[in-house]
């Protein structure tokens, strides 16, 4: 990928070409797209123009932005004329099809899909963790998988102080991670369940109300890991700059509308006390400690939803490792925000001409 762009890559600006960029959102009507609009507005992103793009199904619909209604247009090759920043969130197929057109038109692309995340010339960025990677790109910047983004916000402060030698992650992932239609399926199937009616799932593979199941991403038959788990492994390594880090992961879809939880055990190269870990996490950007043993109060999706900060708590010694080198923690983050829209807008902010 990007071989077609190699000629132009050297002339591309690493930052946006104007302090007040014209912005396009591809997939503006989706679960992430709507949050992108809200993040841009809430954070007063200095845009000069906003173009909302989606499929032909949504053309003509309007979405609210900064007190006015903006019409959604059908995405096409010519959609990026005059656009400086294109925020893509319409799936990897659309990104593969249209990202080059946006770059050719002079835009910088921040892509929420998995299309380019492992490409060597595409930085995979969580600004608090590896923002320096933005110094080198060829027009496309990848926003990480939601679990990898949220986990690394909590892991990076620990990893900087004491290199992590092994990770184990078990996730509790919400419906919104599978898009707006999956949220609707959770609402509808729960209502049907409570009415005592049967419900045939359309979006997710199994009954969702009062149930949970192995993540719906495609299963790799040989390894027994699904696509989500393989992304978490590869992307966590890449963001932390630890290519060989052993990572074990189990991803589970739970019947929660919004915010992903993850139980993480990190093993360090030396003994680390829970107090030391808590101190490192308390002062870290993008994190909020919720770690009240007395009240048995720890991170919850209900409190993480709508919050920019990732919540971290249940910080304790892993009793499964008598060496004292392992710490267990529980992390919950709004994956539509830090796992997608907010992180993308933070990347865009870092690209602004100062
Ligand atoms: N949800 C998350 O937590 C999350 C986190 C990280 C990354 N992501 C990634 O972000 C992307 C969007 O996810 P989502 O959850 O927002 O999905 P979604 O709710 O299903 O939204 C999909 C969006 O893509 C648009 N779209 C679909 N087909 C299109 C086409 N042919 N042409 C133009 N637009 C088209 C849809 O427009 P219509 O409304 O017109 O169909 C809609 O705006 C995916 O790549 C996903 O992997 C999602």
Short mmCIF file of N, CA, C and O in Angstrom, two decimals, residues 182-243:
data_model
loop_
_atom_site.label_atom_id
_atom_site.label_comp_id
_atom_site.label_asym_id
_atom_site.label_seq_id
_atom_site.Cartn_x
_atom_site.Cartn_y
_atom_site.Cartn_z
N UNK A 182 -25.60 -2.81 15.92
CA UNK A 182 -25.48 -3.76 17.03
C UNK A 182 -26.05 -3.17 18.31
O UNK A 182 -26.64 -3.90 19.13
N UNK A 183 -25.92 -1.86 18.49
CA UNK A 183 -26.54 -1.22 19.66
C UNK A 183 -28.06 -1.39 19.58
O UNK A 183 -28.72 -1.71 20.56
N UNK A 184 -28.58 -1.19 18.37
CA UNK A 184 -30.03 -1.32 18.18
C UNK A 184 -30.45 -2.77 18.43
O UNK A 184 -31.49 -3.02 19.04
N UNK A 185 -29.62 -3.71 18.02
CA UNK A 185 -29.96 -5.12 18.24
C UNK A 185 -29.98 -5.44 19.73
O UNK A 185 -30.84 -6.21 20.19
N UNK A 186 -29.07 -4.87 20.49
CA UNK A 186 -29.08 -5.11 21.94
C UNK A 186 -30.35 -4.54 22.57
O UNK A 186 -31.01 -5.21 23.38
N UNK A 187 -30.72 -3.31 22.15
CA UNK A 187 -31.95 -2.70 22.71
C UNK A 187 -33.17 -3.55 22.34
O UNK A 187 -33.98 -3.90 23.19
N UNK A 188 -33.29 -3.86 21.04
CA UNK A 188 -34.49 -4.58 20.57
C UNK A 188 -34.58 -5.97 21.18
O UNK A 188 -35.65 -6.41 21.60
N UNK A 189 -33.44 -6.69 21.22
CA UNK A 189 -33.49 -8.08 21.70
C UNK A 189 -33.76 -8.11 23.20
O UNK A 189 -34.41 -9.03 23.71
N UNK A 190 -33.29 -7.10 23.93
CA UNK A 190 -33.55 -7.05 25.37
C UNK A 190 -35.04 -6.78 25.61
O UNK A 190 -35.67 -7.43 26.45
N UNK A 191 -35.59 -5.84 24.83
CA UNK A 191 -37.03 -5.54 24.98
C UNK A 191 -37.85 -6.79 24.64
O UNK A 191 -38.81 -7.13 25.34
N UNK A 192 -37.47 -7.50 23.56
CA UNK A 192 -38.21 -8.70 23.16
C UNK A 192 -38.11 -9.76 24.26
O UNK A 192 -39.11 -10.40 24.62
N UNK A 193 -36.93 -9.92 24.82
CA UNK A 193 -36.71 -10.91 25.89
C UNK A 193 -37.63 -10.61 27.07
O UNK A 193 -38.28 -11.50 27.62
N UNK A 194 -37.69 -9.34 27.44
CA UNK A 194 -38.50 -8.96 28.61
C UNK A 194 -40.00 -9.11 28.33
O UNK A 194 -40.79 -9.29 29.24
N UNK A 195 -40.38 -9.05 27.04
CA UNK A 195 -41.79 -9.28 26.68
C UNK A 195 -42.07 -10.76 26.51
O UNK A 195 -43.18 -11.16 26.21
N UNK A 196 -41.01 -11.58 26.64
CA UNK A 196 -41.18 -13.02 26.48
C UNK A 196 -41.29 -13.45 25.02
O UNK A 196 -41.76 -14.53 24.71
N UNK A 197 -40.82 -12.57 24.10
CA UNK A 197 -40.91 -12.88 22.67
C UNK A 197 -39.58 -13.41 22.15
O UNK A 197 -38.53 -13.09 22.70
N UNK A 198 -39.64 -14.20 21.08
CA UNK A 198 -38.38 -14.67 20.49
C UNK A 198 -37.80 -13.54 19.62
O UNK A 198 -38.54 -12.65 19.17
N UNK A 199 -36.50 -13.58 19.39
CA UNK A 199 -35.83 -12.54 18.60
C UNK A 199 -34.74 -13.20 17.77
O UNK A 199 -33.90 -13.95 18.30
N UNK A 200 -34.75 -12.96 16.49
CA UNK A 200 -33.72 -13.55 15.63
C UNK A 200 -32.61 -12.51 15.39
O UNK A 200 -32.85 -11.46 14.81
N UNK A 201 -31.36 -12.78 15.87
CA UNK A 201 -30.28 -11.80 15.68
C UNK A 201 -29.98 -11.58 14.20
O UNK A 201 -30.00 -12.53 13.42
N UNK A 202 -29.71 -10.32 13.85
CA UNK A 202 -29.39 -9.99 12.45
C UNK A 202 -27.94 -9.54 12.32
O UNK A 202 -27.30 -9.74 11.30
N UNK A 203 -27.43 -8.90 13.36
CA UNK A 203 -26.11 -8.28 13.27
C UNK A 203 -25.04 -9.16 13.93
O UNK A 203 -23.99 -9.42 13.35
N UNK A 204 -25.34 -9.61 15.13
CA UNK A 204 -24.39 -10.44 15.87
C UNK A 204 -24.81 -11.90 15.76
O UNK A 204 -25.98 -12.20 15.51
N UNK A 205 -23.87 -12.82 15.94
CA UNK A 205 -24.18 -14.22 15.60
C UNK A 205 -24.99 -14.96 16.64
O UNK A 205 -25.47 -16.06 16.37
N UNK A 206 -25.14 -14.40 17.85
CA UNK A 206 -25.80 -15.15 18.93
C UNK A 206 -26.80 -14.25 19.64
O UNK A 206 -26.70 -13.02 19.57
N UNK A 207 -27.73 -14.86 20.39
CA UNK A 207 -28.64 -14.03 21.20
C UNK A 207 -27.82 -13.15 22.14
O UNK A 207 -26.85 -13.62 22.76
N UNK A 208 -28.21 -11.88 22.21
CA UNK A 208 -27.37 -10.92 22.94
C UNK A 208 -27.96 -10.56 24.31
O UNK A 208 -27.22 -10.29 25.27
N UNK A 209 -29.30 -10.56 24.40
CA UNK A 209 -29.92 -10.13 25.65
C UNK A 209 -29.58 -11.13 26.76
O UNK A 209 -29.75 -12.34 26.59
N UNK A 210 -29.07 -10.64 27.87
CA UNK A 210 -28.75 -11.47 29.04
C UNK A 210 -27.84 -12.63 28.68
O UNK A 210 -28.00 -13.75 29.17
N UNK A 211 -26.89 -12.36 27.79
CA UNK A 211 -25.98 -13.40 27.33
C UNK A 211 -24.63 -12.73 27.04
O UNK A 211 -24.54 -11.51 26.94
N UNK A 212 -23.57 -13.51 26.92
CA UNK A 212 -22.33 -12.99 26.35
C UNK A 212 -21.66 -14.10 25.56
O UNK A 212 -21.98 -15.27 25.73
N UNK A 213 -20.77 -13.70 24.67
CA UNK A 213 -20.19 -14.72 23.79
C UNK A 213 -18.83 -14.26 23.27
O UNK A 213 -18.48 -13.07 23.33
N UNK A 214 -18.08 -15.24 22.76
CA UNK A 214 -16.76 -14.96 22.19
C UNK A 214 -16.92 -13.92 21.08
O UNK A 214 -17.89 -13.96 20.31
N UNK A 215 -15.98 -12.99 20.98
CA UNK A 215 -16.08 -11.86 20.04
C UNK A 215 -16.46 -12.36 18.64
O UNK A 215 -15.98 -13.40 18.19
N UNK A 216 -17.30 -11.58 17.97
CA UNK A 216 -17.87 -11.99 16.69
C UNK A 216 -16.91 -11.86 15.50
O UNK A 216 -17.27 -12.22 14.38
N UNK A 217 -15.69 -11.35 15.72
CA UNK A 217 -14.73 -11.26 14.60
C UNK A 217 -14.42 -12.68 14.09
O UNK A 217 -14.54 -13.65 14.83
N UNK A 218 -13.99 -12.75 12.85
CA UNK A 218 -13.73 -14.06 12.22
C UNK A 218 -12.70 -14.86 13.01
O UNK A 218 -11.67 -14.34 13.43
N UNK A 219 -13.00 -16.15 13.18
CA UNK A 219 -12.12 -17.04 13.95
C UNK A 219 -11.03 -17.63 13.04
O UNK A 219 -11.34 -18.13 11.96
N UNK A 220 -9.78 -17.54 13.49
CA UNK A 220 -8.70 -18.21 12.78
C UNK A 220 -8.70 -19.68 13.25
O UNK A 220 -8.42 -19.96 14.42
N UNK A 221 -9.05 -20.56 12.32
CA UNK A 221 -9.29 -21.94 12.71
C UNK A 221 -8.03 -22.61 13.26
O UNK A 221 -8.09 -23.45 14.14
N UNK A 222 -6.90 -22.22 12.75
CA UNK A 222 -5.67 -22.90 13.16
C UNK A 222 -5.23 -22.48 14.57
O UNK A 222 -4.96 -23.33 15.42
N UNK A 223 -5.21 -21.16 14.81
CA UNK A 223 -4.70 -20.69 16.11
C UNK A 223 -5.76 -20.70 17.19
O UNK A 223 -5.45 -20.74 18.38
N UNK A 224 -7.05 -20.64 16.79
CA UNK A 224 -8.13 -20.55 17.79
C UNK A 224 -8.32 -19.13 18.31
O UNK A 224 -9.06 -18.92 19.27
N UNK A 225 -7.64 -18.17 17.69
CA UNK A 225 -7.82 -16.75 18.07
C UNK A 225 -8.69 -16.07 17.01
O UNK A 225 -8.55 -16.36 15.82
N UNK A 226 -9.57 -15.17 17.47
CA UNK A 226 -10.39 -14.45 16.49
C UNK A 226 -9.68 -13.17 16.05
O UNK A 226 -8.66 -12.77 16.62
N UNK A 227 -10.25 -12.54 15.00
CA UNK A 227 -9.60 -11.39 14.39
C UNK A 227 -9.39 -10.24 15.37
O UNK A 227 -8.39 -9.52 15.28
N UNK A 228 -10.33 -10.06 16.27
CA UNK A 228 -10.19 -8.98 17.25
C UNK A 228 -8.98 -9.26 18.15
O UNK A 228 -8.16 -8.37 18.43
N UNK A 229 -8.85 -10.48 18.58
CA UNK A 229 -7.73 -10.83 19.48
C UNK A 229 -6.39 -10.66 18.76
O UNK A 229 -5.43 -10.14 19.36
N UNK A 230 -6.35 -11.04 17.50
CA UNK A 230 -5.09 -10.89 16.75
C UNK A 230 -4.74 -9.42 16.56
O UNK A 230 -3.57 -9.03 16.61
N UNK A 231 -5.78 -8.58 16.37
CA UNK A 231 -5.52 -7.13 16.27
C UNK A 231 -4.99 -6.58 17.59
O UNK A 231 -4.06 -5.77 17.61
N UNK A 232 -5.60 -7.00 18.68
CA UNK A 232 -5.17 -6.50 20.00
C UNK A 232 -3.70 -6.84 20.22
O UNK A 232 -2.91 -6.00 20.67
N UNK A 233 -3.31 -8.05 19.89
CA UNK A 233 -1.92 -8.48 20.09
C UNK A 233 -0.98 -7.62 19.23
O UNK A 233 -0.04 -6.98 19.74
N UNK A 234 -1.26 -7.58 17.93
CA UNK A 234 -0.35 -6.88 17.01
C UNK A 234 -0.28 -5.39 17.30
O UNK A 234 0.80 -4.77 17.29
N UNK A 235 -1.44 -4.78 17.56
CA UNK A 235 -1.47 -3.32 17.71
C UNK A 235 -0.93 -2.88 19.06
O UNK A 235 -0.27 -1.84 19.17
N UNK A 236 -1.19 -3.66 20.11
CA UNK A 236 -0.63 -3.31 21.42
C UNK A 236 0.90 -3.31 21.34
O UNK A 236 1.57 -2.40 21.83
N UNK A 237 1.44 -4.33 20.70
CA UNK A 237 2.90 -4.38 20.52
C UNK A 237 3.39 -3.17 19.76
O UNK A 237 4.38 -2.53 20.14
N UNK A 238 2.69 -2.84 18.67
CA UNK A 238 3.17 -1.74 17.81
C UNK A 238 3.11 -0.40 18.55
O UNK A 238 4.04 0.41 18.47
N UNK A 239 2.02 -0.15 19.26
CA UNK A 239 1.87 1.15 19.94
C UNK A 239 2.90 1.27 21.07
O UNK A 239 3.47 2.34 21.28
N UNK A 240 3.12 0.17 21.78
CA UNK A 240 4.09 0.23 22.89
C UNK A 240 5.53 0.14 22.39
O UNK A 240 6.47 0.29 23.17
N UNK A 241 5.72 -0.11 21.09
CA UNK A 241 7.07 -0.23 20.55
C UNK A 241 7.77 -1.47 21.09
O UNK A 241 8.97 -1.45 21.35
N UNK A 242 7.00 -2.54 21.27
CA UNK A 242 7.55 -3.78 21.83
C UNK A 242 7.15 -4.93 20.92
O UNK A 242 6.20 -5.68 21.21
N UNK A 243 7.87 -5.06 19.82
CA UNK A 243 7.46 -5.97 18.74
C UNK A 243 7.32 -7.43 19.15
O UNK A 243 6.54 -8.17 18.58
#
